[in-house]
């Protein structure tokens, strides 16, 4: 039975109920709701958090049975890292353990040798714009993920970014563990320590800048039931195909935050889980690029607030983001900076199941 995201009773354990009962004696409604959410989150953490080493690949092969598994890697200009990721998955989870049935790299309009490197490592490579080609192509990571979902057939789908350093096969076994052993779990997010490595210097927990400055505060404000996710924007996650094909995919960087909100609303908190994958290092983008990512995530969150009837706003937010860059010449606006204006308009793909009936699913 799936509780709705806003069903405060839902699935609760005895500790949570005891805490609520004690508080109900003394607190006002506001405090009760606040503590109920906190108790709900703590209860969820106890029941829906695992570690990657809770399962071995051999155990998961046994649990897998007749089910099939696809790994989708979105990759735009990832020639430096995508090959090692593919080789690691194939060696450990295709050849040594028959856990993964297909590894698909979605070449997301790369300008480098990403496609050749991925194919050379043994991946199936699909060009983002070649999948469901009659549809006009969209730009962004979420588009690559949606096209990867369309181009694969696995009952379970694992998404792994293509820009990871020090990737291990445990990322995949950890994400699959809850899905292969608990029928109530539909979607699993990875979490990890996220160092920020720049100019040879590493800040042990400096990564996940948009997570810490934008996504976490806003999710806590508007969907506090999701507060237990350690890494809500993690790029490594997995889900059941029938669930993934029933939700929209925001075409750009809003895809991860929209998944969490939409799944909370339609499947309930207990259908979601997270797994400790240890540490994650990846190629970092510039602060200005993350500013655009942050804008896309904020617009996505506002779109969901509006869509779920929680934002009464006569004037929708502007999608235009103005940023300032050192350099350029002849600015003509009196400030010694080059003015950059980016249109962050939220575009999204509908649930795949509404575009193509499951029966027509192609490999
Ligand atoms: O239009 C895009 C943008 C990103 N990506 C891929 O999505 C993953 C995460 O994107 P990125 O590294 O840009 O995000 P970050 O990790 O810096 O937040 C990487 O494998 C990118 O190559 C993609 O396939 N298409
Ligand atoms: O978590 C974050 O703040 C951003 C940026 O991370 P860094 O500050 O470069 O470590 O990275 C994530 O966000 C993107 C948007 O959701 C995801 O698509 C990426 O996979 C993820 O790395």
PDB file of C-alpha atoms in Angstrom, residues 81-315:
ATOM      1  CA  UNK A  81      36.031   9.291 -17.844  1.00  0.00           C
ATOM      2  CA  UNK A  82      33.202   7.387 -19.538  1.00  0.00           C
ATOM      3  CA  UNK A  83      35.389   4.520 -20.794  1.00  0.00           C
ATOM      4  CA  UNK A  84      36.635   3.488 -17.338  1.00  0.00           C
ATOM      5  CA  UNK A  85      33.109   3.597 -15.928  1.00  0.00           C
ATOM      6  CA  UNK A  86      31.842   1.307 -18.680  1.00  0.00           C
ATOM      7  CA  UNK A  87      34.771  -1.088 -18.346  1.00  0.00           C
ATOM      8  CA  UNK A  88      34.305  -1.321 -14.577  1.00  0.00           C
ATOM      9  CA  UNK A  89      30.611  -2.161 -14.883  1.00  0.00           C
ATOM     10  CA  UNK A  90      31.128  -4.650 -17.674  1.00  0.00           C
ATOM     11  CA  UNK A  91      34.046  -6.485 -16.074  1.00  0.00           C
ATOM     12  CA  UNK A  92      32.426  -6.877 -12.664  1.00  0.00           C
ATOM     13  CA  UNK A  93      28.674  -6.935 -13.325  1.00  0.00           C
ATOM     14  CA  UNK A  94      28.290  -8.256 -16.874  1.00  0.00           C
ATOM     15  CA  UNK A  95      31.168 -10.683 -17.363  1.00  0.00           C
ATOM     16  CA  UNK A  96      32.032 -11.788 -13.815  1.00  0.00           C
ATOM     17  CA  UNK A  97      28.531 -11.574 -12.358  1.00  0.00           C
ATOM     18  CA  UNK A  98      25.523 -11.611 -14.692  1.00  0.00           C
ATOM     19  CA  UNK A  99      23.817  -8.786 -12.784  1.00  0.00           C
ATOM     20  CA  UNK A 100      23.688  -6.121 -15.507  1.00  0.00           C
ATOM     21  CA  UNK A 101      22.136  -7.002 -18.868  1.00  0.00           C
ATOM     22  CA  UNK A 102      22.920  -3.863 -20.837  1.00  0.00           C
ATOM     23  CA  UNK A 103      25.113  -0.787 -20.489  1.00  0.00           C
ATOM     24  CA  UNK A 104      23.927   2.130 -22.617  1.00  0.00           C
ATOM     25  CA  UNK A 105      25.775   5.416 -22.976  1.00  0.00           C
ATOM     26  CA  UNK A 106      23.615   8.256 -24.246  1.00  0.00           C
ATOM     27  CA  UNK A 107      25.857  10.511 -26.321  1.00  0.00           C
ATOM     28  CA  UNK A 108      24.357  13.874 -25.446  1.00  0.00           C
ATOM     29  CA  UNK A 109      25.520  15.940 -28.427  1.00  0.00           C
ATOM     30  CA  UNK A 110      29.164  15.496 -27.406  1.00  0.00           C
ATOM     31  CA  UNK A 111      31.812  17.447 -29.252  1.00  0.00           C
ATOM     32  CA  UNK A 112      34.602  15.089 -28.278  1.00  0.00           C
ATOM     33  CA  UNK A 113      35.224  11.327 -28.714  1.00  0.00           C
ATOM     34  CA  UNK A 114      32.732  10.256 -26.027  1.00  0.00           C
ATOM     35  CA  UNK A 115      30.824   7.933 -28.372  1.00  0.00           C
ATOM     36  CA  UNK A 116      33.935   6.196 -29.683  1.00  0.00           C
ATOM     37  CA  UNK A 117      35.467   5.836 -26.227  1.00  0.00           C
ATOM     38  CA  UNK A 118      32.234   4.408 -24.788  1.00  0.00           C
ATOM     39  CA  UNK A 119      31.794   1.979 -27.674  1.00  0.00           C
ATOM     40  CA  UNK A 120      35.434   0.931 -27.406  1.00  0.00           C
ATOM     41  CA  UNK A 121      34.835   0.105 -23.738  1.00  0.00           C
ATOM     42  CA  UNK A 122      31.935  -2.156 -24.691  1.00  0.00           C
ATOM     43  CA  UNK A 123      28.905   0.065 -24.154  1.00  0.00           C
ATOM     44  CA  UNK A 124      25.950   0.331 -26.483  1.00  0.00           C
ATOM     45  CA  UNK A 125      25.991   3.973 -27.574  1.00  0.00           C
ATOM     46  CA  UNK A 126      22.898   5.859 -28.683  1.00  0.00           C
ATOM     47  CA  UNK A 127      22.859   9.420 -29.908  1.00  0.00           C
ATOM     48  CA  UNK A 128      20.402  11.419 -27.804  1.00  0.00           C
ATOM     49  CA  UNK A 129      18.619  12.899 -30.826  1.00  0.00           C
ATOM     50  CA  UNK A 130      18.318   9.553 -32.597  1.00  0.00           C
ATOM     51  CA  UNK A 131      16.058   8.065 -29.903  1.00  0.00           C
ATOM     52  CA  UNK A 132      12.321   8.621 -30.545  1.00  0.00           C
ATOM     53  CA  UNK A 133      13.588  10.735 -33.426  1.00  0.00           C
ATOM     54  CA  UNK A 134      10.207  11.975 -34.650  1.00  0.00           C
ATOM     55  CA  UNK A 135      10.045  14.091 -31.485  1.00  0.00           C
ATOM     56  CA  UNK A 136      11.893  17.418 -31.693  1.00  0.00           C
ATOM     57  CA  UNK A 137      15.094  17.085 -29.653  1.00  0.00           C
ATOM     58  CA  UNK A 138      15.503  18.900 -26.332  1.00  0.00           C
ATOM     59  CA  UNK A 139      18.721  19.979 -24.620  1.00  0.00           C
ATOM     60  CA  UNK A 140      19.947  18.800 -21.260  1.00  0.00           C
ATOM     61  CA  UNK A 141      20.817  15.988 -18.907  1.00  0.00           C
ATOM     62  CA  UNK A 142      17.217  15.034 -18.234  1.00  0.00           C
ATOM     63  CA  UNK A 143      16.649  14.652 -21.978  1.00  0.00           C
ATOM     64  CA  UNK A 144      19.603  12.258 -22.138  1.00  0.00           C
ATOM     65  CA  UNK A 145      18.171  10.243 -19.229  1.00  0.00           C
ATOM     66  CA  UNK A 146      14.674  10.073 -20.742  1.00  0.00           C
ATOM     67  CA  UNK A 147      16.106   8.964 -24.075  1.00  0.00           C
ATOM     68  CA  UNK A 148      18.249   6.399 -22.251  1.00  0.00           C
ATOM     69  CA  UNK A 149      15.126   5.039 -20.559  1.00  0.00           C
ATOM     70  CA  UNK A 150      13.448   4.821 -23.967  1.00  0.00           C
ATOM     71  CA  UNK A 151      16.440   3.099 -25.554  1.00  0.00           C
ATOM     72  CA  UNK A 152      16.705   0.350 -22.896  1.00  0.00           C
ATOM     73  CA  UNK A 153      14.472  -2.539 -21.816  1.00  0.00           C
ATOM     74  CA  UNK A 154      15.590  -3.536 -18.316  1.00  0.00           C
ATOM     75  CA  UNK A 155      12.954  -4.059 -15.622  1.00  0.00           C
ATOM     76  CA  UNK A 156      15.286  -2.099 -13.336  1.00  0.00           C
ATOM     77  CA  UNK A 157      17.174   0.948 -14.607  1.00  0.00           C
ATOM     78  CA  UNK A 158      20.331   2.375 -12.989  1.00  0.00           C
ATOM     79  CA  UNK A 159      21.512   5.901 -13.859  1.00  0.00           C
ATOM     80  CA  UNK A 160      25.212   6.712 -13.438  1.00  0.00           C
ATOM     81  CA  UNK A 161      26.840  10.008 -14.412  1.00  0.00           C
ATOM     82  CA  UNK A 162      29.630   9.787 -16.991  1.00  0.00           C
ATOM     83  CA  UNK A 163      32.014  12.257 -15.339  1.00  0.00           C
ATOM     84  CA  UNK A 164      32.928  10.222 -12.243  1.00  0.00           C
ATOM     85  CA  UNK A 165      36.464   9.561 -11.064  1.00  0.00           C
ATOM     86  CA  UNK A 166      37.191   6.550  -8.804  1.00  0.00           C
ATOM     87  CA  UNK A 167      33.880   4.901  -9.796  1.00  0.00           C
ATOM     88  CA  UNK A 168      33.386   1.371  -8.446  1.00  0.00           C
ATOM     89  CA  UNK A 169      30.856  -1.343  -9.266  1.00  0.00           C
ATOM     90  CA  UNK A 170      29.547  -1.008  -5.688  1.00  0.00           C
ATOM     91  CA  UNK A 171      27.650   2.081  -6.883  1.00  0.00           C
ATOM     92  CA  UNK A 172      25.508  -0.191  -9.055  1.00  0.00           C
ATOM     93  CA  UNK A 173      25.131  -3.113  -6.628  1.00  0.00           C
ATOM     94  CA  UNK A 174      24.287  -0.670  -3.824  1.00  0.00           C
ATOM     95  CA  UNK A 175      21.556   1.006  -5.864  1.00  0.00           C
ATOM     96  CA  UNK A 176      20.104  -2.322  -6.981  1.00  0.00           C
ATOM     97  CA  UNK A 177      20.118  -3.879  -3.508  1.00  0.00           C
ATOM     98  CA  UNK A 178      16.847  -2.404  -2.177  1.00  0.00           C
ATOM     99  CA  UNK A 179      15.075  -2.824  -5.543  1.00  0.00           C
ATOM    100  CA  UNK A 180      15.987  -6.516  -5.779  1.00  0.00           C
ATOM    101  CA  UNK A 181      15.233  -7.353  -2.144  1.00  0.00           C
ATOM    102  CA  UNK A 182      12.296  -5.120  -1.104  1.00  0.00           C
ATOM    103  CA  UNK A 183       9.199  -5.057  -3.315  1.00  0.00           C
ATOM    104  CA  UNK A 184       7.952  -1.889  -1.588  1.00  0.00           C
ATOM    105  CA  UNK A 185      10.922   0.192  -2.802  1.00  0.00           C
ATOM    106  CA  UNK A 186      10.488   1.790  -6.229  1.00  0.00           C
ATOM    107  CA  UNK A 187      13.359   4.294  -6.421  1.00  0.00           C
ATOM    108  CA  UNK A 188      16.785   4.454  -4.749  1.00  0.00           C
ATOM    109  CA  UNK A 189      19.143   7.454  -4.536  1.00  0.00           C
ATOM    110  CA  UNK A 190      22.838   7.165  -3.824  1.00  0.00           C
ATOM    111  CA  UNK A 191      24.515   9.342  -1.225  1.00  0.00           C
ATOM    112  CA  UNK A 192      28.187   9.925  -0.521  1.00  0.00           C
ATOM    113  CA  UNK A 193      30.781  12.332   0.739  1.00  0.00           C
ATOM    114  CA  UNK A 194      31.405  14.876  -2.013  1.00  0.00           C
ATOM    115  CA  UNK A 195      34.835  16.477  -2.039  1.00  0.00           C
ATOM    116  CA  UNK A 196      35.367  19.571  -4.142  1.00  0.00           C
ATOM    117  CA  UNK A 197      38.606  19.096  -6.060  1.00  0.00           C
ATOM    118  CA  UNK A 198      39.903  22.217  -7.797  1.00  0.00           C
ATOM    119  CA  UNK A 199      43.449  23.216  -8.828  1.00  0.00           C
ATOM    120  CA  UNK A 200      44.792  20.152  -7.033  1.00  0.00           C
ATOM    121  CA  UNK A 201      43.222  21.185  -3.716  1.00  0.00           C
ATOM    122  CA  UNK A 202      40.444  19.079  -2.186  1.00  0.00           C
ATOM    123  CA  UNK A 203      37.806  20.347   0.243  1.00  0.00           C
ATOM    124  CA  UNK A 204      36.553  17.106   1.775  1.00  0.00           C
ATOM    125  CA  UNK A 205      32.881  18.116   1.815  1.00  0.00           C
ATOM    126  CA  UNK A 206      32.884  21.119  -0.501  1.00  0.00           C
ATOM    127  CA  UNK A 207      31.087  19.407  -3.368  1.00  0.00           C
ATOM    128  CA  UNK A 208      27.363  19.432  -3.987  1.00  0.00           C
ATOM    129  CA  UNK A 209      27.276  23.222  -4.025  1.00  0.00           C
ATOM    130  CA  UNK A 210      23.858  23.542  -5.660  1.00  0.00           C
ATOM    131  CA  UNK A 211      22.563  20.833  -3.314  1.00  0.00           C
ATOM    132  CA  UNK A 212      23.652  22.717  -0.207  1.00  0.00           C
ATOM    133  CA  UNK A 213      22.797  26.246  -1.349  1.00  0.00           C
ATOM    134  CA  UNK A 214      19.581  25.669  -3.296  1.00  0.00           C
ATOM    135  CA  UNK A 215      18.021  22.189  -3.408  1.00  0.00           C
ATOM    136  CA  UNK A 216      18.272  21.181   0.244  1.00  0.00           C
ATOM    137  CA  UNK A 217      16.910  24.464   1.675  1.00  0.00           C
ATOM    138  CA  UNK A 218      14.001  24.590  -0.795  1.00  0.00           C
ATOM    139  CA  UNK A 219      13.076  20.916  -0.371  1.00  0.00           C
ATOM    140  CA  UNK A 220      13.127  21.375   3.404  1.00  0.00           C
ATOM    141  CA  UNK A 221      10.849  24.406   3.070  1.00  0.00           C
ATOM    142  CA  UNK A 222       8.263  22.872   0.793  1.00  0.00           C
ATOM    143  CA  UNK A 223       8.638  19.054   0.960  1.00  0.00           C
ATOM    144  CA  UNK A 224      10.110  18.439   4.432  1.00  0.00           C
ATOM    145  CA  UNK A 225       9.251  14.747   4.089  1.00  0.00           C
ATOM    146  CA  UNK A 226      12.244  14.617   1.693  1.00  0.00           C
ATOM    147  CA  UNK A 227      14.602  16.130   4.268  1.00  0.00           C
ATOM    148  CA  UNK A 228      16.155  12.716   4.960  1.00  0.00           C
ATOM    149  CA  UNK A 229      17.798  12.517   1.547  1.00  0.00           C
ATOM    150  CA  UNK A 230      21.491  13.149   2.165  1.00  0.00           C
ATOM    151  CA  UNK A 231      22.134  13.855  -1.533  1.00  0.00           C
ATOM    152  CA  UNK A 232      18.849  14.847  -3.220  1.00  0.00           C
ATOM    153  CA  UNK A 233      20.694  15.812  -6.410  1.00  0.00           C
ATOM    154  CA  UNK A 234      22.848  12.684  -6.580  1.00  0.00           C
ATOM    155  CA  UNK A 235      23.405  11.696 -10.181  1.00  0.00           C
ATOM    156  CA  UNK A 236      23.466   7.986  -9.301  1.00  0.00           C
ATOM    157  CA  UNK A 237      20.062   6.421  -8.726  1.00  0.00           C
ATOM    158  CA  UNK A 238      17.890   3.520  -9.841  1.00  0.00           C
ATOM    159  CA  UNK A 239      14.235   2.644 -10.212  1.00  0.00           C
ATOM    160  CA  UNK A 240      11.650   0.207 -11.471  1.00  0.00           C
ATOM    161  CA  UNK A 241      10.923   0.785 -15.141  1.00  0.00           C
ATOM    162  CA  UNK A 242       7.154   0.923 -14.702  1.00  0.00           C
ATOM    163  CA  UNK A 243       7.630   3.700 -12.127  1.00  0.00           C
ATOM    164  CA  UNK A 244      10.207   5.624 -14.170  1.00  0.00           C
ATOM    165  CA  UNK A 245       8.026   5.463 -17.278  1.00  0.00           C
ATOM    166  CA  UNK A 246       5.071   6.884 -15.335  1.00  0.00           C
ATOM    167  CA  UNK A 247       6.720  10.189 -14.307  1.00  0.00           C
ATOM    168  CA  UNK A 248       7.861  13.201 -16.351  1.00  0.00           C
ATOM    169  CA  UNK A 249      11.556  13.879 -16.968  1.00  0.00           C
ATOM    170  CA  UNK A 250      12.545  17.544 -16.778  1.00  0.00           C
ATOM    171  CA  UNK A 251      14.863  17.999 -19.731  1.00  0.00           C
ATOM    172  CA  UNK A 252      17.676  19.791 -17.943  1.00  0.00           C
ATOM    173  CA  UNK A 253      19.261  19.773 -14.469  1.00  0.00           C
ATOM    174  CA  UNK A 254      15.912  19.909 -12.726  1.00  0.00           C
ATOM    175  CA  UNK A 255      15.375  16.222 -13.497  1.00  0.00           C
ATOM    176  CA  UNK A 256      16.596  14.883 -10.149  1.00  0.00           C
ATOM    177  CA  UNK A 257      14.696  17.242  -7.900  1.00  0.00           C
ATOM    178  CA  UNK A 258      11.525  16.776  -9.960  1.00  0.00           C
ATOM    179  CA  UNK A 259      11.809  12.975  -9.643  1.00  0.00           C
ATOM    180  CA  UNK A 260      11.897  13.175  -5.841  1.00  0.00           C
ATOM    181  CA  UNK A 261       8.938  15.541  -5.641  1.00  0.00           C
ATOM    182  CA  UNK A 262       6.825  13.677  -8.202  1.00  0.00           C
ATOM    183  CA  UNK A 263       7.565  10.264  -6.663  1.00  0.00           C
ATOM    184  CA  UNK A 264       6.810  11.516  -3.158  1.00  0.00           C
ATOM    185  CA  UNK A 265       3.487  12.827  -4.402  1.00  0.00           C
ATOM    186  CA  UNK A 266       2.502   9.775  -6.437  1.00  0.00           C
ATOM    187  CA  UNK A 267       4.162   6.828  -4.672  1.00  0.00           C
ATOM    188  CA  UNK A 268       4.709   8.085  -1.118  1.00  0.00           C
ATOM    189  CA  UNK A 269       7.860   8.419   0.965  1.00  0.00           C
ATOM    190  CA  UNK A 270       8.138   4.702   1.744  1.00  0.00           C
ATOM    191  CA  UNK A 271       8.570   3.879  -1.947  1.00  0.00           C
ATOM    192  CA  UNK A 272      11.818   5.888  -1.869  1.00  0.00           C
ATOM    193  CA  UNK A 273      15.143   4.808  -0.387  1.00  0.00           C
ATOM    194  CA  UNK A 274      18.812   5.778  -0.279  1.00  0.00           C
ATOM    195  CA  UNK A 275      22.119   3.915  -0.145  1.00  0.00           C
ATOM    196  CA  UNK A 276      25.513   5.027   1.198  1.00  0.00           C
ATOM    197  CA  UNK A 277      27.964   4.696  -1.708  1.00  0.00           C
ATOM    198  CA  UNK A 278      30.936   6.078   0.235  1.00  0.00           C
ATOM    199  CA  UNK A 279      32.601   8.915  -1.663  1.00  0.00           C
ATOM    200  CA  UNK A 280      32.042  10.510  -5.061  1.00  0.00           C
ATOM    201  CA  UNK A 281      34.422  12.675  -7.033  1.00  0.00           C
ATOM    202  CA  UNK A 282      33.488  14.131 -10.404  1.00  0.00           C
ATOM    203  CA  UNK A 283      34.348  16.851 -12.855  1.00  0.00           C
ATOM    204  CA  UNK A 284      33.132  20.148 -11.426  1.00  0.00           C
ATOM    205  CA  UNK A 285      31.505  22.928 -13.376  1.00  0.00           C
ATOM    206  CA  UNK A 286      32.216  26.621 -12.975  1.00  0.00           C
ATOM    207  CA  UNK A 287      30.304  28.730 -10.474  1.00  0.00           C
ATOM    208  CA  UNK A 288      28.480  30.469 -13.326  1.00  0.00           C
ATOM    209  CA  UNK A 289      27.454  27.122 -14.837  1.00  0.00           C
ATOM    210  CA  UNK A 290      26.147  26.080 -11.417  1.00  0.00           C
ATOM    211  CA  UNK A 291      24.287  29.385 -11.260  1.00  0.00           C
ATOM    212  CA  UNK A 292      22.394  28.347 -14.366  1.00  0.00           C
ATOM    213  CA  UNK A 293      21.863  24.867 -12.887  1.00  0.00           C
ATOM    214  CA  UNK A 294      20.544  26.459  -9.693  1.00  0.00           C
ATOM    215  CA  UNK A 295      18.161  28.601 -11.721  1.00  0.00           C
ATOM    216  CA  UNK A 296      16.850  25.545 -13.537  1.00  0.00           C
ATOM    217  CA  UNK A 297      16.333  23.722 -10.239  1.00  0.00           C
ATOM    218  CA  UNK A 298      14.542  26.693  -8.666  1.00  0.00           C
ATOM    219  CA  UNK A 299      12.265  27.062 -11.687  1.00  0.00           C
ATOM    220  CA  UNK A 300      11.550  23.323 -11.529  1.00  0.00           C
ATOM    221  CA  UNK A 301      10.645  23.551  -7.845  1.00  0.00           C
ATOM    222  CA  UNK A 302       8.386  26.548  -8.530  1.00  0.00           C
ATOM    223  CA  UNK A 303       6.787  24.621 -11.395  1.00  0.00           C
ATOM    224  CA  UNK A 304       6.051  21.726  -9.025  1.00  0.00           C
ATOM    225  CA  UNK A 305       4.705  24.065  -6.321  1.00  0.00           C
ATOM    226  CA  UNK A 306       2.370  25.497  -8.929  1.00  0.00           C
ATOM    227  CA  UNK A 307       1.525  22.061 -10.374  1.00  0.00           C
ATOM    228  CA  UNK A 308       0.615  20.645  -6.956  1.00  0.00           C
ATOM    229  CA  UNK A 309      -1.514  23.683  -6.209  1.00  0.00           C
ATOM    230  CA  UNK A 310       0.771  25.117  -3.558  1.00  0.00           C
ATOM    231  CA  UNK A 311       1.837  28.352  -5.157  1.00  0.00           C
ATOM    232  CA  UNK A 312      -0.737  31.044  -5.704  1.00  0.00           C
ATOM    233  CA  UNK A 313       1.069  33.349  -8.055  1.00  0.00           C
ATOM    234  CA  UNK A 314      -0.472  35.725 -10.603  1.00  0.00           C
ATOM    235  CA  UNK A 315       2.943  36.397 -12.083  1.00  0.00           C
TER     236      UNK A 315
END
